[in-house]
Amino acid sequence: MELLQLKYFQKAAEFENISAAAAYFGIPQPAMSQSIARLERELDGVKLFDRKNNRLYLNENGRVFLHFARQALQSLEDARRAVTSDRKEISGPIRVLALENRRLVLSCVSKFAREHQNVNFQVVHDYSDNQDAVYDLCISSSMAYRQMRHGQPLIQEKIVLAVYEEHPLANRERVRLEELRNEKFITPSTRSSIYAVTLEHCRKAGFEPQISFVCDDPYFVRKYISEQMGVAFAPSVSWAGRFRENTRLIPIENPSMVVTSYLLWDDDRWQSCAVRAFRDFLMQEAQALPGNALQKP
């Protein structure tokens, strides 16, 4: 099995088209077909593609093999970068999956890129588009994300209740969860920590929350609150200063609600000087956020 075979297979699998993959590498289409056929023979005749009506479809065997081929190619690329890069130079790509704290990530990317002109960022907010994509860093409400099982807490913040100014609870100093039984809730996406917090704590208080709006973008969660479409649980640090003037934020009692987001990475993968520097920079910036319960005394 040759390295070039894996690269040819990867592109043929992504395009599901031999001609397109051949054109990508600038080789004749028969050469691409022969390379794929040799690879299948080396796998004891296992077919990686189904061919129907002159079209190519990646089958289940192909999807499994593609997953591991991508890992192998990525490991080789990491090895190449590890031995050829200047270990002290802050340059090259930084790939970030920001599932939480988008505002902080945007601010840090902007500041870091201005200081380091030779760095380029790839920032993704939703992992569902490409499950096999490889990232250097991940910001998540879970302490583990796929192969990333090393990290540390980034932000710990209290959850408050956000309501529009004419809501009956708007002038309250505190609110109990039991009082929200009949409210309509607005939440970020079902993969967000706020969605999970809404379900968990309402159920602990003895009722199933009425979730009337689910929005992928936190901006629209805040907008729907101001339009009197419902109430929402909101992170007090991540969303600070982002609400409209007609929105009121009320502390929640019994119980106190807190969420923690984490900065994660894979210790088994090589990380460039740029990635390590940005990782440290993210931690420093998060540490300085007002209201972050993880601030050093």
PDB file of C-alpha atoms in Angstrom:
ATOM      1  CA  MET A   1       0.000   0.000   0.000  1.00  0.00           C
ATOM      2  CA  GLU A   2       1.512   3.312  -1.118  1.00  0.00           C
ATOM      3  CA  LEU A   3       1.049   6.833   0.180  1.00  0.00           C
ATOM      4  CA  LEU A   4      -0.070   8.039  -3.242  1.00  0.00           C
ATOM      5  CA  GLN A   5      -2.749   5.338  -3.322  1.00  0.00           C
ATOM      6  CA  LEU A   6      -4.219   6.688  -0.075  1.00  0.00           C
ATOM      7  CA  LYS A   7      -4.227  10.233  -1.433  1.00  0.00           C
ATOM      8  CA  TYR A   8      -5.876   9.119  -4.681  1.00  0.00           C
ATOM      9  CA  PHE A   9      -8.468   7.099  -2.766  1.00  0.00           C
ATOM     10  CA  GLN A  10      -9.250  10.007  -0.423  1.00  0.00           C
ATOM     11  CA  LYS A  11     -10.025  12.386  -3.285  1.00  0.00           C
ATOM     12  CA  ALA A  12     -11.981   9.773  -5.249  1.00  0.00           C
ATOM     13  CA  ALA A  13     -14.040   9.121  -2.100  1.00  0.00           C
ATOM     14  CA  GLU A  14     -14.675  12.814  -1.487  1.00  0.00           C
ATOM     15  CA  PHE A  15     -15.675  13.483  -5.108  1.00  0.00           C
ATOM     16  CA  GLU A  16     -17.285  10.075  -5.677  1.00  0.00           C
ATOM     17  CA  ASN A  17     -15.996  10.604  -9.177  1.00  0.00           C
ATOM     18  CA  ILE A  18     -12.859   9.049 -10.678  1.00  0.00           C
ATOM     19  CA  SER A  19     -12.550  11.651 -13.433  1.00  0.00           C
ATOM     20  CA  ALA A  20     -12.791  14.555 -10.997  1.00  0.00           C
ATOM     21  CA  ALA A  21     -10.191  12.994  -8.698  1.00  0.00           C
ATOM     22  CA  ALA A  22      -7.858  12.381 -11.650  1.00  0.00           C
ATOM     23  CA  ALA A  23      -8.271  15.982 -12.795  1.00  0.00           C
ATOM     24  CA  TYR A  24      -7.485  17.190  -9.264  1.00  0.00           C
ATOM     25  CA  PHE A  25      -4.098  15.438  -9.389  1.00  0.00           C
ATOM     26  CA  GLY A  26      -3.541  16.136 -13.087  1.00  0.00           C
ATOM     27  CA  ILE A  27      -3.260  12.473 -14.105  1.00  0.00           C
ATOM     28  CA  PRO A  28      -5.150  10.413 -16.729  1.00  0.00           C
ATOM     29  CA  GLN A  29      -8.423   8.888 -15.588  1.00  0.00           C
ATOM     30  CA  PRO A  30      -7.247   5.287 -16.309  1.00  0.00           C
ATOM     31  CA  ALA A  31      -4.254   5.787 -13.992  1.00  0.00           C
ATOM     32  CA  MET A  32      -6.590   6.813 -11.181  1.00  0.00           C
ATOM     33  CA  SER A  33      -8.860   3.819 -11.804  1.00  0.00           C
ATOM     34  CA  GLN A  34      -5.896   1.446 -11.818  1.00  0.00           C
ATOM     35  CA  SER A  35      -4.604   2.872  -8.527  1.00  0.00           C
ATOM     36  CA  ILE A  36      -7.985   2.348  -6.838  1.00  0.00           C
ATOM     37  CA  ALA A  37      -8.206  -1.181  -8.254  1.00  0.00           C
ATOM     38  CA  ARG A  38      -4.720  -2.023  -6.912  1.00  0.00           C
ATOM     39  CA  LEU A  39      -5.687  -0.706  -3.504  1.00  0.00           C
ATOM     40  CA  GLU A  40      -8.797  -2.905  -3.428  1.00  0.00           C
ATOM     41  CA  ARG A  41      -6.711  -5.930  -4.422  1.00  0.00           C
ATOM     42  CA  GLU A  42      -4.259  -5.204  -1.586  1.00  0.00           C
ATOM     43  CA  LEU A  43      -7.251  -5.177   0.780  1.00  0.00           C
ATOM     44  CA  ASP A  44      -7.951  -8.819  -0.139  1.00  0.00           C
ATOM     45  CA  GLY A  45     -10.434  -7.825  -2.786  1.00  0.00           C
ATOM     46  CA  VAL A  46     -12.652  -5.707  -0.528  1.00  0.00           C
ATOM     47  CA  LYS A  47     -14.615  -3.249  -2.653  1.00  0.00           C
ATOM     48  CA  LEU A  48     -14.515   0.351  -1.453  1.00  0.00           C
ATOM     49  CA  PHE A  49     -16.985   1.700  -3.990  1.00  0.00           C
ATOM     50  CA  ASP A  50     -20.281   0.584  -5.489  1.00  0.00           C
ATOM     51  CA  ARG A  51     -20.651   1.310  -9.175  1.00  0.00           C
ATOM     52  CA  LYS A  52     -24.165   1.854 -10.529  1.00  0.00           C
ATOM     53  CA  ASN A  53     -25.257   3.387 -13.832  1.00  0.00           C
ATOM     54  CA  ASN A  54     -21.722   4.582 -14.551  1.00  0.00           C
ATOM     55  CA  ARG A  55     -21.609   6.400 -11.207  1.00  0.00           C
ATOM     56  CA  LEU A  56     -19.366   5.786  -8.214  1.00  0.00           C
ATOM     57  CA  TYR A  57     -20.698   5.524  -4.643  1.00  0.00           C
ATOM     58  CA  LEU A  58     -18.580   5.114  -1.533  1.00  0.00           C
ATOM     59  CA  ASN A  59     -19.890   2.029   0.271  1.00  0.00           C
ATOM     60  CA  GLU A  60     -19.731   1.129   3.975  1.00  0.00           C
ATOM     61  CA  ASN A  61     -16.300  -0.496   3.611  1.00  0.00           C
ATOM     62  CA  GLY A  62     -15.113   2.620   1.819  1.00  0.00           C
ATOM     63  CA  ARG A  63     -16.417   4.916   4.564  1.00  0.00           C
ATOM     64  CA  VAL A  64     -14.598   2.907   7.237  1.00  0.00           C
ATOM     65  CA  PHE A  65     -11.376   2.863   5.225  1.00  0.00           C
ATOM     66  CA  LEU A  66     -11.671   6.601   4.458  1.00  0.00           C
ATOM     67  CA  HIS A  67     -11.862   7.393   8.174  1.00  0.00           C
ATOM     68  CA  PHE A  68      -8.574   5.624   8.883  1.00  0.00           C
ATOM     69  CA  ALA A  69      -6.925   6.820   5.673  1.00  0.00           C
ATOM     70  CA  ARG A  70      -7.579  10.408   6.697  1.00  0.00           C
ATOM     71  CA  GLN A  71      -6.056   9.754  10.115  1.00  0.00           C
ATOM     72  CA  ALA A  72      -2.974   8.178   8.538  1.00  0.00           C
ATOM     73  CA  LEU A  73      -2.504  11.035   6.072  1.00  0.00           C
ATOM     74  CA  GLN A  74      -2.989  13.600   8.828  1.00  0.00           C
ATOM     75  CA  SER A  75      -0.384  11.859  11.016  1.00  0.00           C
ATOM     76  CA  LEU A  76       2.098  11.927   8.148  1.00  0.00           C
ATOM     77  CA  GLU A  77       1.380  15.616   7.554  1.00  0.00           C
ATOM     78  CA  ASP A  78       1.932  16.316  11.258  1.00  0.00           C
ATOM     79  CA  ALA A  79       5.224  14.430  11.074  1.00  0.00           C
ATOM     80  CA  ARG A  80       6.324  16.443   8.036  1.00  0.00           C
ATOM     81  CA  ARG A  81       5.475  19.725   9.750  1.00  0.00           C
ATOM     82  CA  ALA A  82       7.180  18.634  12.976  1.00  0.00           C
ATOM     83  CA  VAL A  83      10.548  18.052  11.287  1.00  0.00           C
ATOM     84  CA  THR A  84      10.451  20.890   8.744  1.00  0.00           C
ATOM     85  CA  SER A  85       8.921  23.783  10.664  1.00  0.00           C
ATOM     86  CA  ASP A  86      10.777  26.338  12.718  1.00  0.00           C
ATOM     87  CA  ARG A  87       9.754  25.379  16.241  1.00  0.00           C
ATOM     88  CA  LYS A  88      10.071  28.982  17.411  1.00  0.00           C
ATOM     89  CA  GLU A  89       8.210  30.630  14.541  1.00  0.00           C
ATOM     90  CA  ILE A  90       4.558  31.509  15.103  1.00  0.00           C
ATOM     91  CA  SER A  91       3.177  30.817  11.642  1.00  0.00           C
ATOM     92  CA  GLY A  92       0.978  28.442   9.692  1.00  0.00           C
ATOM     93  CA  PRO A  93      -2.556  27.137  10.145  1.00  0.00           C
ATOM     94  CA  ILE A  94      -4.572  27.040  13.378  1.00  0.00           C
ATOM     95  CA  ARG A  95      -7.782  25.000  13.136  1.00  0.00           C
ATOM     96  CA  VAL A  96     -10.376  25.757  15.799  1.00  0.00           C
ATOM     97  CA  LEU A  97     -13.759  24.142  16.470  1.00  0.00           C
ATOM     98  CA  ALA A  98     -15.698  26.667  18.579  1.00  0.00           C
ATOM     99  CA  LEU A  99     -18.837  24.952  19.829  1.00  0.00           C
ATOM    100  CA  GLU A 100     -19.125  27.432  22.700  1.00  0.00           C
ATOM    101  CA  ASN A 101     -17.972  30.992  23.461  1.00  0.00           C
ATOM    102  CA  ARG A 102     -17.949  32.196  19.845  1.00  0.00           C
ATOM    103  CA  ARG A 103     -17.620  35.809  20.928  1.00  0.00           C
ATOM    104  CA  LEU A 104     -14.435  35.127  22.908  1.00  0.00           C
ATOM    105  CA  VAL A 105     -12.969  33.077  20.056  1.00  0.00           C
ATOM    106  CA  LEU A 106     -13.701  35.833  17.522  1.00  0.00           C
ATOM    107  CA  SER A 107     -12.050  38.440  19.728  1.00  0.00           C
ATOM    108  CA  CYS A 108      -8.979  36.263  20.342  1.00  0.00           C
ATOM    109  CA  VAL A 109      -8.590  35.321  16.674  1.00  0.00           C
ATOM    110  CA  SER A 110      -8.749  38.993  15.696  1.00  0.00           C
ATOM    111  CA  LYS A 111      -6.159  40.105  18.254  1.00  0.00           C
ATOM    112  CA  PHE A 112      -3.809  37.171  17.663  1.00  0.00           C
ATOM    113  CA  ALA A 113      -3.915  37.511  13.858  1.00  0.00           C
ATOM    114  CA  ARG A 114      -3.020  41.205  14.080  1.00  0.00           C
ATOM    115  CA  GLU A 115       0.040  40.371  16.174  1.00  0.00           C
ATOM    116  CA  HIS A 116       1.120  37.391  14.066  1.00  0.00           C
ATOM    117  CA  GLN A 117       0.768  38.133  10.361  1.00  0.00           C
ATOM    118  CA  ASN A 118       1.957  34.680   9.212  1.00  0.00           C
ATOM    119  CA  VAL A 119      -0.793  32.766  10.990  1.00  0.00           C
ATOM    120  CA  ASN A 120      -3.965  31.696   9.182  1.00  0.00           C
ATOM    121  CA  PHE A 121      -7.110  30.500  10.944  1.00  0.00           C
ATOM    122  CA  GLN A 122      -9.820  28.010  10.129  1.00  0.00           C
ATOM    123  CA  VAL A 123     -12.676  28.512  12.599  1.00  0.00           C
ATOM    124  CA  VAL A 124     -15.728  26.239  12.488  1.00  0.00           C
ATOM    125  CA  HIS A 125     -18.810  26.526  14.711  1.00  0.00           C
ATOM    126  CA  ASP A 126     -20.587  23.291  13.826  1.00  0.00           C
ATOM    127  CA  TYR A 127     -18.922  19.878  13.686  1.00  0.00           C
ATOM    128  CA  SER A 128     -21.767  18.225  11.748  1.00  0.00           C
ATOM    129  CA  ASP A 129     -20.608  19.455   8.324  1.00  0.00           C
ATOM    130  CA  ASN A 130     -17.544  17.195   8.296  1.00  0.00           C
ATOM    131  CA  GLN A 131     -17.335  14.583  11.021  1.00  0.00           C
ATOM    132  CA  ASP A 132     -13.808  13.570   9.939  1.00  0.00           C
ATOM    133  CA  ALA A 133     -12.349  17.076   9.954  1.00  0.00           C
ATOM    134  CA  VAL A 134      -9.253  17.510  12.128  1.00  0.00           C
ATOM    135  CA  TYR A 135      -8.918  20.445  14.515  1.00  0.00           C
ATOM    136  CA  ASP A 136      -6.044  21.661  16.667  1.00  0.00           C
ATOM    137  CA  LEU A 137      -8.250  23.117  19.406  1.00  0.00           C
ATOM    138  CA  CYS A 138     -11.861  22.747  20.459  1.00  0.00           C
ATOM    139  CA  ILE A 139     -13.989  24.884  22.791  1.00  0.00           C
ATOM    140  CA  SER A 140     -16.770  22.716  24.164  1.00  0.00           C
ATOM    141  CA  SER A 141     -19.089  22.311  27.156  1.00  0.00           C
ATOM    142  CA  SER A 142     -17.903  18.701  27.391  1.00  0.00           C
ATOM    143  CA  MET A 143     -14.530  17.702  28.825  1.00  0.00           C
ATOM    144  CA  ALA A 144     -13.957  15.424  25.822  1.00  0.00           C
ATOM    145  CA  TYR A 145     -14.578  15.827  22.101  1.00  0.00           C
ATOM    146  CA  ARG A 146     -13.793  12.814  19.919  1.00  0.00           C
ATOM    147  CA  GLN A 147     -10.004  12.301  20.081  1.00  0.00           C
ATOM    148  CA  MET A 148      -9.491  15.478  22.150  1.00  0.00           C
ATOM    149  CA  ARG A 149      -9.352  14.284  25.735  1.00  0.00           C
ATOM    150  CA  HIS A 150      -6.830  16.683  27.213  1.00  0.00           C
ATOM    151  CA  GLY A 151      -7.656  20.209  28.234  1.00  0.00           C
ATOM    152  CA  GLN A 152      -8.659  22.540  30.988  1.00  0.00           C
ATOM    153  CA  PRO A 153     -11.635  24.667  32.047  1.00  0.00           C
ATOM    154  CA  LEU A 154     -11.856  27.917  30.103  1.00  0.00           C
ATOM    155  CA  ILE A 155     -14.880  29.762  31.503  1.00  0.00           C
ATOM    156  CA  GLN A 156     -17.193  29.000  34.389  1.00  0.00           C
ATOM    157  CA  GLU A 157     -20.247  31.235  34.551  1.00  0.00           C
ATOM    158  CA  LYS A 158     -23.569  31.577  36.261  1.00  0.00           C
ATOM    159  CA  ILE A 159     -26.793  31.172  34.316  1.00  0.00           C
ATOM    160  CA  VAL A 160     -29.405  33.913  34.581  1.00  0.00           C
ATOM    161  CA  LEU A 161     -32.959  34.225  33.292  1.00  0.00           C
ATOM    162  CA  ALA A 162     -33.451  36.642  30.387  1.00  0.00           C
ATOM    163  CA  VAL A 163     -36.934  38.140  29.926  1.00  0.00           C
ATOM    164  CA  TYR A 164     -38.389  41.093  28.048  1.00  0.00           C
ATOM    165  CA  GLU A 165     -39.009  44.244  30.119  1.00  0.00           C
ATOM    166  CA  GLU A 166     -42.809  43.885  30.190  1.00  0.00           C
ATOM    167  CA  HIS A 167     -42.716  40.311  31.452  1.00  0.00           C
ATOM    168  CA  PRO A 168     -44.376  39.788  34.877  1.00  0.00           C
ATOM    169  CA  LEU A 169     -41.033  38.652  36.314  1.00  0.00           C
ATOM    170  CA  ALA A 170     -39.004  41.546  34.870  1.00  0.00           C
ATOM    171  CA  ASN A 171     -38.784  43.516  38.130  1.00  0.00           C
ATOM    172  CA  ARG A 172     -37.996  40.584  40.374  1.00  0.00           C
ATOM    173  CA  GLU A 173     -34.643  40.459  42.177  1.00  0.00           C
ATOM    174  CA  ARG A 174     -34.564  36.649  41.974  1.00  0.00           C
ATOM    175  CA  VAL A 175     -36.669  33.872  40.491  1.00  0.00           C
ATOM    176  CA  ARG A 176     -37.181  30.207  41.386  1.00  0.00           C
ATOM    177  CA  LEU A 177     -37.215  27.561  38.672  1.00  0.00           C
ATOM    178  CA  GLU A 178     -40.641  26.342  39.800  1.00  0.00           C
ATOM    179  CA  GLU A 179     -42.085  29.695  38.727  1.00  0.00           C
ATOM    180  CA  LEU A 180     -41.130  29.038  35.100  1.00  0.00           C
ATOM    181  CA  ARG A 181     -43.354  26.012  34.639  1.00  0.00           C
ATOM    182  CA  ASN A 182     -45.706  27.751  32.205  1.00  0.00           C
ATOM    183  CA  GLU A 183     -43.131  29.835  30.353  1.00  0.00           C
ATOM    184  CA  LYS A 184     -42.151  29.410  26.707  1.00  0.00           C
ATOM    185  CA  PHE A 185     -38.398  28.891  26.391  1.00  0.00           C
ATOM    186  CA  ILE A 186     -36.036  29.966  23.637  1.00  0.00           C
ATOM    187  CA  THR A 187     -32.740  28.083  23.362  1.00  0.00           C
ATOM    188  CA  PRO A 188     -29.663  27.798  21.142  1.00  0.00           C
ATOM    189  CA  SER A 189     -29.206  24.584  19.151  1.00  0.00           C
ATOM    190  CA  THR A 190     -29.900  21.181  20.659  1.00  0.00           C
ATOM    191  CA  ARG A 191     -26.130  20.553  20.825  1.00  0.00           C
ATOM    192  CA  SER A 192     -25.487  23.616  22.992  1.00  0.00           C
ATOM    193  CA  SER A 193     -24.831  23.638  26.727  1.00  0.00           C
ATOM    194  CA  ILE A 194     -27.746  26.040  27.282  1.00  0.00           C
ATOM    195  CA  TYR A 195     -30.196  23.623  25.682  1.00  0.00           C
ATOM    196  CA  ALA A 196     -28.917  20.831  27.931  1.00  0.00           C
ATOM    197  CA  VAL A 197     -29.075  23.084  30.993  1.00  0.00           C
ATOM    198  CA  THR A 198     -32.659  24.077  30.171  1.00  0.00           C
ATOM    199  CA  LEU A 199     -33.809  20.459  30.016  1.00  0.00           C
ATOM    200  CA  GLU A 200     -31.800  19.265  33.015  1.00  0.00           C
ATOM    201  CA  HIS A 201     -32.729  21.932  35.539  1.00  0.00           C
ATOM    202  CA  CYS A 202     -36.368  22.305  34.549  1.00  0.00           C
ATOM    203  CA  ARG A 203     -36.806  18.546  34.905  1.00  0.00           C
ATOM    204  CA  LYS A 204     -35.103  18.647  38.293  1.00  0.00           C
ATOM    205  CA  ALA A 205     -37.629  21.313  39.271  1.00  0.00           C
ATOM    206  CA  GLY A 206     -40.425  18.936  38.341  1.00  0.00           C
ATOM    207  CA  PHE A 207     -41.591  20.054  34.912  1.00  0.00           C
ATOM    208  CA  GLU A 208     -40.835  19.627  31.223  1.00  0.00           C
ATOM    209  CA  PRO A 209     -39.852  22.986  29.654  1.00  0.00           C
ATOM    210  CA  GLN A 210     -42.002  24.280  26.806  1.00  0.00           C
ATOM    211  CA  ILE A 211     -39.304  24.999  24.197  1.00  0.00           C
ATOM    212  CA  SER A 212     -40.973  27.157  21.570  1.00  0.00           C
ATOM    213  CA  PHE A 213     -37.913  28.327  19.583  1.00  0.00           C
ATOM    214  CA  VAL A 214     -34.564  26.671  18.880  1.00  0.00           C
ATOM    215  CA  CYS A 215     -32.013  28.874  17.082  1.00  0.00           C
ATOM    216  CA  ASP A 216     -28.535  27.953  15.831  1.00  0.00           C
ATOM    217  CA  ASP A 217     -27.309  31.515  16.354  1.00  0.00           C
ATOM    218  CA  PRO A 218     -27.312  32.997  19.906  1.00  0.00           C
ATOM    219  CA  TYR A 219     -27.964  36.407  18.305  1.00  0.00           C
ATOM    220  CA  PHE A 220     -31.473  35.287  17.378  1.00  0.00           C
ATOM    221  CA  VAL A 221     -32.087  33.801  20.820  1.00  0.00           C
ATOM    222  CA  ARG A 222     -31.513  37.271  22.269  1.00  0.00           C
ATOM    223  CA  LYS A 223     -33.554  38.912  19.498  1.00  0.00           C
ATOM    224  CA  TYR A 224     -36.578  36.643  20.080  1.00  0.00           C
ATOM    225  CA  ILE A 225     -36.480  37.494  23.788  1.00  0.00           C
ATOM    226  CA  SER A 226     -36.615  41.202  22.986  1.00  0.00           C
ATOM    227  CA  GLU A 227     -39.533  40.506  20.609  1.00  0.00           C
ATOM    228  CA  GLN A 228     -41.470  38.979  23.539  1.00  0.00           C
ATOM    229  CA  MET A 229     -41.476  35.479  22.061  1.00  0.00           C
ATOM    230  CA  GLY A 230     -40.383  33.793  25.289  1.00  0.00           C
ATOM    231  CA  VAL A 231     -37.722  33.614  27.997  1.00  0.00           C
ATOM    232  CA  ALA A 232     -34.280  32.001  28.014  1.00  0.00           C
ATOM    233  CA  PHE A 233     -31.513  30.849  30.279  1.00  0.00           C
ATOM    234  CA  ALA A 234     -28.419  32.879  29.440  1.00  0.00           C
ATOM    235  CA  PRO A 235     -24.707  32.599  30.327  1.00  0.00           C
ATOM    236  CA  SER A 236     -23.765  35.671  32.341  1.00  0.00           C
ATOM    237  CA  VAL A 237     -20.196  35.987  31.006  1.00  0.00           C
ATOM    238  CA  SER A 238     -20.353  34.787  27.376  1.00  0.00           C
ATOM    239  CA  TRP A 239     -23.412  36.906  26.545  1.00  0.00           C
ATOM    240  CA  ALA A 240     -22.633  39.902  28.743  1.00  0.00           C
ATOM    241  CA  GLY A 241     -23.438  43.208  27.044  1.00  0.00           C
ATOM    242  CA  ARG A 242     -25.095  41.532  24.051  1.00  0.00           C
ATOM    243  CA  PHE A 243     -28.750  41.944  25.033  1.00  0.00           C
ATOM    244  CA  ARG A 244     -31.080  44.650  23.783  1.00  0.00           C
ATOM    245  CA  GLU A 245     -32.136  47.445  26.110  1.00  0.00           C
ATOM    246  CA  ASN A 246     -35.614  46.002  26.621  1.00  0.00           C
ATOM    247  CA  THR A 247     -34.239  42.760  28.087  1.00  0.00           C
ATOM    248  CA  ARG A 248     -33.934  42.109  31.812  1.00  0.00           C
ATOM    249  CA  LEU A 249     -31.539  39.597  33.402  1.00  0.00           C
ATOM    250  CA  ILE A 250     -32.652  37.989  36.659  1.00  0.00           C
ATOM    251  CA  PRO A 251     -30.541  35.779  38.964  1.00  0.00           C
ATOM    252  CA  ILE A 252     -31.881  32.262  39.537  1.00  0.00           C
ATOM    253  CA  GLU A 253     -32.080  30.662  42.956  1.00  0.00           C
ATOM    254  CA  ASN A 254     -32.715  27.112  44.102  1.00  0.00           C
ATOM    255  CA  PRO A 255     -30.522  25.836  42.597  1.00  0.00           C
ATOM    256  CA  SER A 256     -27.691  28.093  41.475  1.00  0.00           C
ATOM    257  CA  MET A 257     -27.057  27.234  37.825  1.00  0.00           C
ATOM    258  CA  VAL A 258     -23.487  27.208  36.481  1.00  0.00           C
ATOM    259  CA  VAL A 259     -21.955  26.027  33.192  1.00  0.00           C
ATOM    260  CA  THR A 260     -18.305  25.409  32.352  1.00  0.00           C
ATOM    261  CA  SER A 261     -16.696  25.431  28.927  1.00  0.00           C
ATOM    262  CA  TYR A 262     -13.363  23.756  28.203  1.00  0.00           C
ATOM    263  CA  LEU A 263     -10.424  24.290  25.899  1.00  0.00           C
ATOM    264  CA  LEU A 264      -9.480  20.881  24.470  1.00  0.00           C
ATOM    265  CA  TRP A 265      -6.675  19.430  22.375  1.00  0.00           C
ATOM    266  CA  ASP A 266      -5.175  16.066  21.459  1.00  0.00           C
ATOM    267  CA  ASP A 267      -1.938  15.422  23.333  1.00  0.00           C
ATOM    268  CA  ASP A 268      -1.042  12.589  20.966  1.00  0.00           C
ATOM    269  CA  ARG A 269      -0.845  14.944  17.980  1.00  0.00           C
ATOM    270  CA  TRP A 270       1.989  17.314  17.186  1.00  0.00           C
ATOM    271  CA  GLN A 271       1.099  20.963  17.709  1.00  0.00           C
ATOM    272  CA  SER A 272       2.898  23.832  16.053  1.00  0.00           C
ATOM    273  CA  CYS A 273       4.332  26.778  17.937  1.00  0.00           C
ATOM    274  CA  ALA A 274       1.437  28.849  16.588  1.00  0.00           C
ATOM    275  CA  VAL A 275      -1.181  26.475  17.998  1.00  0.00           C
ATOM    276  CA  ARG A 276       0.495  26.368  21.398  1.00  0.00           C
ATOM    277  CA  ALA A 277       0.827  30.151  21.481  1.00  0.00           C
ATOM    278  CA  PHE A 278      -2.827  30.662  20.555  1.00  0.00           C
ATOM    279  CA  ARG A 279      -3.887  28.087  23.144  1.00  0.00           C
ATOM    280  CA  ASP A 280      -2.068  30.053  25.852  1.00  0.00           C
ATOM    281  CA  PHE A 281      -3.488  33.312  24.517  1.00  0.00           C
ATOM    282  CA  LEU A 282      -7.057  31.974  24.705  1.00  0.00           C
ATOM    283  CA  MET A 283      -6.547  30.945  28.320  1.00  0.00           C
ATOM    284  CA  GLN A 284      -5.131  34.359  29.255  1.00  0.00           C
ATOM    285  CA  GLU A 285      -7.992  36.237  27.598  1.00  0.00           C
ATOM    286  CA  ALA A 286     -10.639  34.008  29.200  1.00  0.00           C
ATOM    287  CA  GLN A 287      -8.990  34.389  32.595  1.00  0.00           C
ATOM    288  CA  ALA A 288      -9.423  38.161  32.371  1.00  0.00           C
ATOM    289  CA  LEU A 289     -13.158  38.100  31.541  1.00  0.00           C
ATOM    290  CA  PRO A 290     -15.262  39.823  34.247  1.00  0.00           C
ATOM    291  CA  GLY A 291     -17.444  37.269  35.991  1.00  0.00           C
ATOM    292  CA  ASN A 292     -15.375  34.234  35.061  1.00  0.00           C
ATOM    293  CA  ALA A 293     -15.444  32.102  38.210  1.00  0.00           C
ATOM    294  CA  LEU A 294     -12.105  30.570  37.176  1.00  0.00           C
ATOM    295  CA  GLN A 295     -10.245  33.839  37.592  1.00  0.00           C
ATOM    296  CA  LYS A 296      -7.084  33.569  39.640  1.00  0.00           C
ATOM    297  CA  PRO A 297      -7.291  35.412  42.971  1.00  0.00           C
TER     298      PRO A 297
END
